[in-house]
PDB file of C-alpha atoms in Angstrom:
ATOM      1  CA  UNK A  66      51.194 -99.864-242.931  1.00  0.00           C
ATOM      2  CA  UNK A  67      47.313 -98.339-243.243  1.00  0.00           C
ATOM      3  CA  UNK A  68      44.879 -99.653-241.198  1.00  0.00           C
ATOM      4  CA  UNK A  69      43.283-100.633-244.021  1.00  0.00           C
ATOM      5  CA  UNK A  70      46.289-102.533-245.756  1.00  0.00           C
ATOM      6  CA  UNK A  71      45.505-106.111-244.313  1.00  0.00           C
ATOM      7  CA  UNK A  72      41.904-105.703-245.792  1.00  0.00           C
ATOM      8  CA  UNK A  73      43.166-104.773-248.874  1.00  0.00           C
ATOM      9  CA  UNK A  74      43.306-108.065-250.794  1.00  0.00           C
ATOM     10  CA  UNK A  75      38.612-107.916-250.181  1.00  0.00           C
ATOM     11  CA  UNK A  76      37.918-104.854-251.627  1.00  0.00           C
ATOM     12  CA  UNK A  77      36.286-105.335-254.582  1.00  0.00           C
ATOM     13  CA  UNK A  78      37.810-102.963-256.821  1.00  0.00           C
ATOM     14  CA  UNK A  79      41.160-104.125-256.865  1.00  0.00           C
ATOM     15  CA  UNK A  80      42.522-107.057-259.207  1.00  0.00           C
ATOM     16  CA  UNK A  81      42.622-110.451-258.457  1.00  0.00           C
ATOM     17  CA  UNK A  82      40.064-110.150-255.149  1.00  0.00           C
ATOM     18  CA  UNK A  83      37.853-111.688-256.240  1.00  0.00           C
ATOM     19  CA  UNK A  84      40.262-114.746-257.595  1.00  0.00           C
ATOM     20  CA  UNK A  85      41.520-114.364-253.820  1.00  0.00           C
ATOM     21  CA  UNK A  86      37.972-114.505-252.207  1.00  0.00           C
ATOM     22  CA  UNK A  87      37.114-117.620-253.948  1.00  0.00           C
ATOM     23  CA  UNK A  88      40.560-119.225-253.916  1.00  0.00           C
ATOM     24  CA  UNK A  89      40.292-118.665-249.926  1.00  0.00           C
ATOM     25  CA  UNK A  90      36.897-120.670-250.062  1.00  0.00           C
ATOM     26  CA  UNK A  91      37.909-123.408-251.853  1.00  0.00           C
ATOM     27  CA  UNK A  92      40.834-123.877-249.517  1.00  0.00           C
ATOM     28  CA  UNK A  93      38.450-123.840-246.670  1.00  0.00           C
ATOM     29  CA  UNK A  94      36.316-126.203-248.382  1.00  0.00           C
ATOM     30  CA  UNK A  95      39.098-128.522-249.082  1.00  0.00           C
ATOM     31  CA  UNK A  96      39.625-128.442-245.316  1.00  0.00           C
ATOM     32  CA  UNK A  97      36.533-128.859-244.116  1.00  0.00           C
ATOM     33  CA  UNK A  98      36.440-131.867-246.596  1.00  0.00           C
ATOM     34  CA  UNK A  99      39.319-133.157-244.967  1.00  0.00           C
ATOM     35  CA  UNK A 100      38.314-132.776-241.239  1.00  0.00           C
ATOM     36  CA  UNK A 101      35.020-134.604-242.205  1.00  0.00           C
ATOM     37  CA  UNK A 102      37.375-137.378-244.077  1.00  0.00           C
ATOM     38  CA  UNK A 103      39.576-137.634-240.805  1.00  0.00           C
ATOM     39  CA  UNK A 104      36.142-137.929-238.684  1.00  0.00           C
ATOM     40  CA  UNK A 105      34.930-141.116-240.546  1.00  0.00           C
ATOM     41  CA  UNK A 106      38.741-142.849-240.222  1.00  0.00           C
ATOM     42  CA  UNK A 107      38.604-141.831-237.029  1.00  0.00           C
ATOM     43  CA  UNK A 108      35.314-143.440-236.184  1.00  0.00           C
ATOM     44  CA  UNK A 109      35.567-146.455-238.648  1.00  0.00           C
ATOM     45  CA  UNK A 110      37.144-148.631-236.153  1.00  0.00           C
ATOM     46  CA  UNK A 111      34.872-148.017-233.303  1.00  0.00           C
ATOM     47  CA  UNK A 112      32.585-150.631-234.126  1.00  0.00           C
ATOM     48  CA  UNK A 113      30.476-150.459-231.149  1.00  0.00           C
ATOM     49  CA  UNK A 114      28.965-147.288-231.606  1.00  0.00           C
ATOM     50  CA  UNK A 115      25.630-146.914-232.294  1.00  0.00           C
ATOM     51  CA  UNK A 116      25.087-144.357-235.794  1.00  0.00           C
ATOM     52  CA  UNK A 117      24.137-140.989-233.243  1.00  0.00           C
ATOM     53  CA  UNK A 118      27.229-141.634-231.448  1.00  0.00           C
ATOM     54  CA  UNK A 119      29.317-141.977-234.527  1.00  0.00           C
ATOM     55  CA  UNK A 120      27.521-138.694-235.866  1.00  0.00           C
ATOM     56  CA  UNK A 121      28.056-137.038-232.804  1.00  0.00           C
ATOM     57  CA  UNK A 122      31.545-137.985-232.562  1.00  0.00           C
ATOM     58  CA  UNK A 123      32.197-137.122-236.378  1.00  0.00           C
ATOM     59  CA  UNK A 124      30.636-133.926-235.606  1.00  0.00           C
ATOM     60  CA  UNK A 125      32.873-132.802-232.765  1.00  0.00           C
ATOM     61  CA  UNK A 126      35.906-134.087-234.135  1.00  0.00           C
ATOM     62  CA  UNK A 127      34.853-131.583-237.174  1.00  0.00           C
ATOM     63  CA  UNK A 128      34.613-129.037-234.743  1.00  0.00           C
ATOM     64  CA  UNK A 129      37.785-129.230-233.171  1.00  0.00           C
ATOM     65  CA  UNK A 130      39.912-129.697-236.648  1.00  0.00           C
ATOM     66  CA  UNK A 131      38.086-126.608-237.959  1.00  0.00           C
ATOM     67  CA  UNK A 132      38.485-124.600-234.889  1.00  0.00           C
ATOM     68  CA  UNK A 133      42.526-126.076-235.521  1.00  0.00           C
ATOM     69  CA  UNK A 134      42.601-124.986-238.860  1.00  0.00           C
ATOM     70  CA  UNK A 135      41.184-121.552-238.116  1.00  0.00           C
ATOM     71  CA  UNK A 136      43.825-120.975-235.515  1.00  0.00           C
ATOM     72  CA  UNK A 137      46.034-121.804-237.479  1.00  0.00           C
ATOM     73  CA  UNK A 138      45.186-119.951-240.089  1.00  0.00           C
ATOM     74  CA  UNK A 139      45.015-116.485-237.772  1.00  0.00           C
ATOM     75  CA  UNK A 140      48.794-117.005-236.837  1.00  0.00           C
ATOM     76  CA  UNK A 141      49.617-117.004-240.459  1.00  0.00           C
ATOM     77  CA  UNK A 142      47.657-114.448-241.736  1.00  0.00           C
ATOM     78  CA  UNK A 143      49.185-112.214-238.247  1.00  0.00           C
ATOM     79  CA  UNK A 144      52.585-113.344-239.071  1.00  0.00           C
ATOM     80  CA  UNK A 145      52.576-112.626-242.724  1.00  0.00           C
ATOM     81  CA  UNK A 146      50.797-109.140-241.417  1.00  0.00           C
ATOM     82  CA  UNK A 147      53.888-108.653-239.322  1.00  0.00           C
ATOM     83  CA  UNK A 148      56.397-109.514-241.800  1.00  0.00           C
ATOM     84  CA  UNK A 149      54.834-107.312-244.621  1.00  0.00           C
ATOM     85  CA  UNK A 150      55.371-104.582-242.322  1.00  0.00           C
ATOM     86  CA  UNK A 151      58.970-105.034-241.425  1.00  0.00           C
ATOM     87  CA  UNK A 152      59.401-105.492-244.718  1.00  0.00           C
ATOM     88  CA  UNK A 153      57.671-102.174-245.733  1.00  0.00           C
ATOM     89  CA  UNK A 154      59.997-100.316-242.805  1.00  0.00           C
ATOM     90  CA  UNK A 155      63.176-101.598-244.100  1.00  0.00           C
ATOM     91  CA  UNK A 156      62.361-100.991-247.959  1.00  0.00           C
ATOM     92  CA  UNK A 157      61.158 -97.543-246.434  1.00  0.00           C
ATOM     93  CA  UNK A 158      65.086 -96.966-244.939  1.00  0.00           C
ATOM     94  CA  UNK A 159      66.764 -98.602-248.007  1.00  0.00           C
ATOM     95  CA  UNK A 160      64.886 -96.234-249.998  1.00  0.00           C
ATOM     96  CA  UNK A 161      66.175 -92.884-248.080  1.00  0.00           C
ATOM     97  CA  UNK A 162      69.512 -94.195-248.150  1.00  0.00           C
ATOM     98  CA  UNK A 163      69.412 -94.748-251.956  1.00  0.00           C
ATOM     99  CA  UNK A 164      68.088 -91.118-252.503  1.00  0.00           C
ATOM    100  CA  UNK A 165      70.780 -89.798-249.798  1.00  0.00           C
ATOM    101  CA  UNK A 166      73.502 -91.375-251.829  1.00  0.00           C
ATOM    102  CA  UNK A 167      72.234 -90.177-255.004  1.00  0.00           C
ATOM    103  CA  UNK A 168      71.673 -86.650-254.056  1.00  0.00           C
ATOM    104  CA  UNK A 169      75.140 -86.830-252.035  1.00  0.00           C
ATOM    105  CA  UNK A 170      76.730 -88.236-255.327  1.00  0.00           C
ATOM    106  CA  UNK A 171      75.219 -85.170-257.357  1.00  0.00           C
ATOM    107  CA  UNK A 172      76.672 -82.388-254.920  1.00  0.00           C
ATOM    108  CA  UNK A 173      79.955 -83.992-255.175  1.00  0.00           C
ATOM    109  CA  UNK A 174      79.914 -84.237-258.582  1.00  0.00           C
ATOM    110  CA  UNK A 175      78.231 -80.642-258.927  1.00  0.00           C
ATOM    111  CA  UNK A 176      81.126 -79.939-256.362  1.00  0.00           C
ATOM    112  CA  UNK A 177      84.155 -81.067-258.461  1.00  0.00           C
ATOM    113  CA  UNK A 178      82.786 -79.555-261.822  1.00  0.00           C
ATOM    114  CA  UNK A 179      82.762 -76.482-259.989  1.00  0.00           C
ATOM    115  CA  UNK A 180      85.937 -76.350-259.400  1.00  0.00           C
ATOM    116  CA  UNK A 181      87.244 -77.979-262.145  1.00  0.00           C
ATOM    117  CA  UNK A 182      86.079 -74.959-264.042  1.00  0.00           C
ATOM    118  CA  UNK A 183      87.195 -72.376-261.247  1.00  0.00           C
ATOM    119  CA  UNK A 184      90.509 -73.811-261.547  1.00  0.00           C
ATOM    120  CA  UNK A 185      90.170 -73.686-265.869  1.00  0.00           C
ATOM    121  CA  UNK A 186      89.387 -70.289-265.477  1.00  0.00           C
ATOM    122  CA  UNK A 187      92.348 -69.359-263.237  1.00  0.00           C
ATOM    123  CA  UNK A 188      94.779 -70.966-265.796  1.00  0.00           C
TER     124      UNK A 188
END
């Protein structure tokens, strides 16, 4: 794998990146929707807090769901890194085998017509 491979999907020539960049932002929208959601349920009960302390609450709670969710998100995007390159190595072995067989397949067959027409001509 390139250096360049898990950058691949943002560069702005190839198709679908831009479908990607903008799918990627409305999933991190959605999330950030949801974190703010999960703030107010979270603070709804707390009747005794005055409306900065709610905000301020709201806020950090935000803050620590979206740092979460980032985290999160890191390990997965690593992970799938990782796996697309043992993938790539294995596919990379299976391929030389393939071609090995093959072109050990030919000889042998090269092999036997040989001498299934040395042995013809002897005849």
């Amino acid at each position: 794998m390139t250096d360049a491979a898990p950058h691949a999907d943002r560069e702005p020539g190839r198709p679908g990146a831009l479908a990607n960049q903008v799918e990627g932002y409305l999933l991190w929208q959605a999330r950030v929707a949801e974190a703010e959601e999960r703030a107010r349920a979270f603070t709804e009960p707390l009747h005794w807090l005055t409306g900065a302390q709610r905000e301020e609450i709201e806020q950090h709670y935000v803050r620590d769901c979206l740092v979460r969710a980032r985290a999160d998100l890191q390990r997965v995007a690593d992970r799938c890194r990782a796996l697309r390159g043992e993938y790539e190595e294995r596919y990379r072995h299976l391929r030389v085998r393939c071609v090995t067989c093959a072109v050990a397949g030919i000889a042998v067959a090269v092999a036997a017509a040989l001498l299934l027409t040395t042995v013809a001509a002897h005849r």
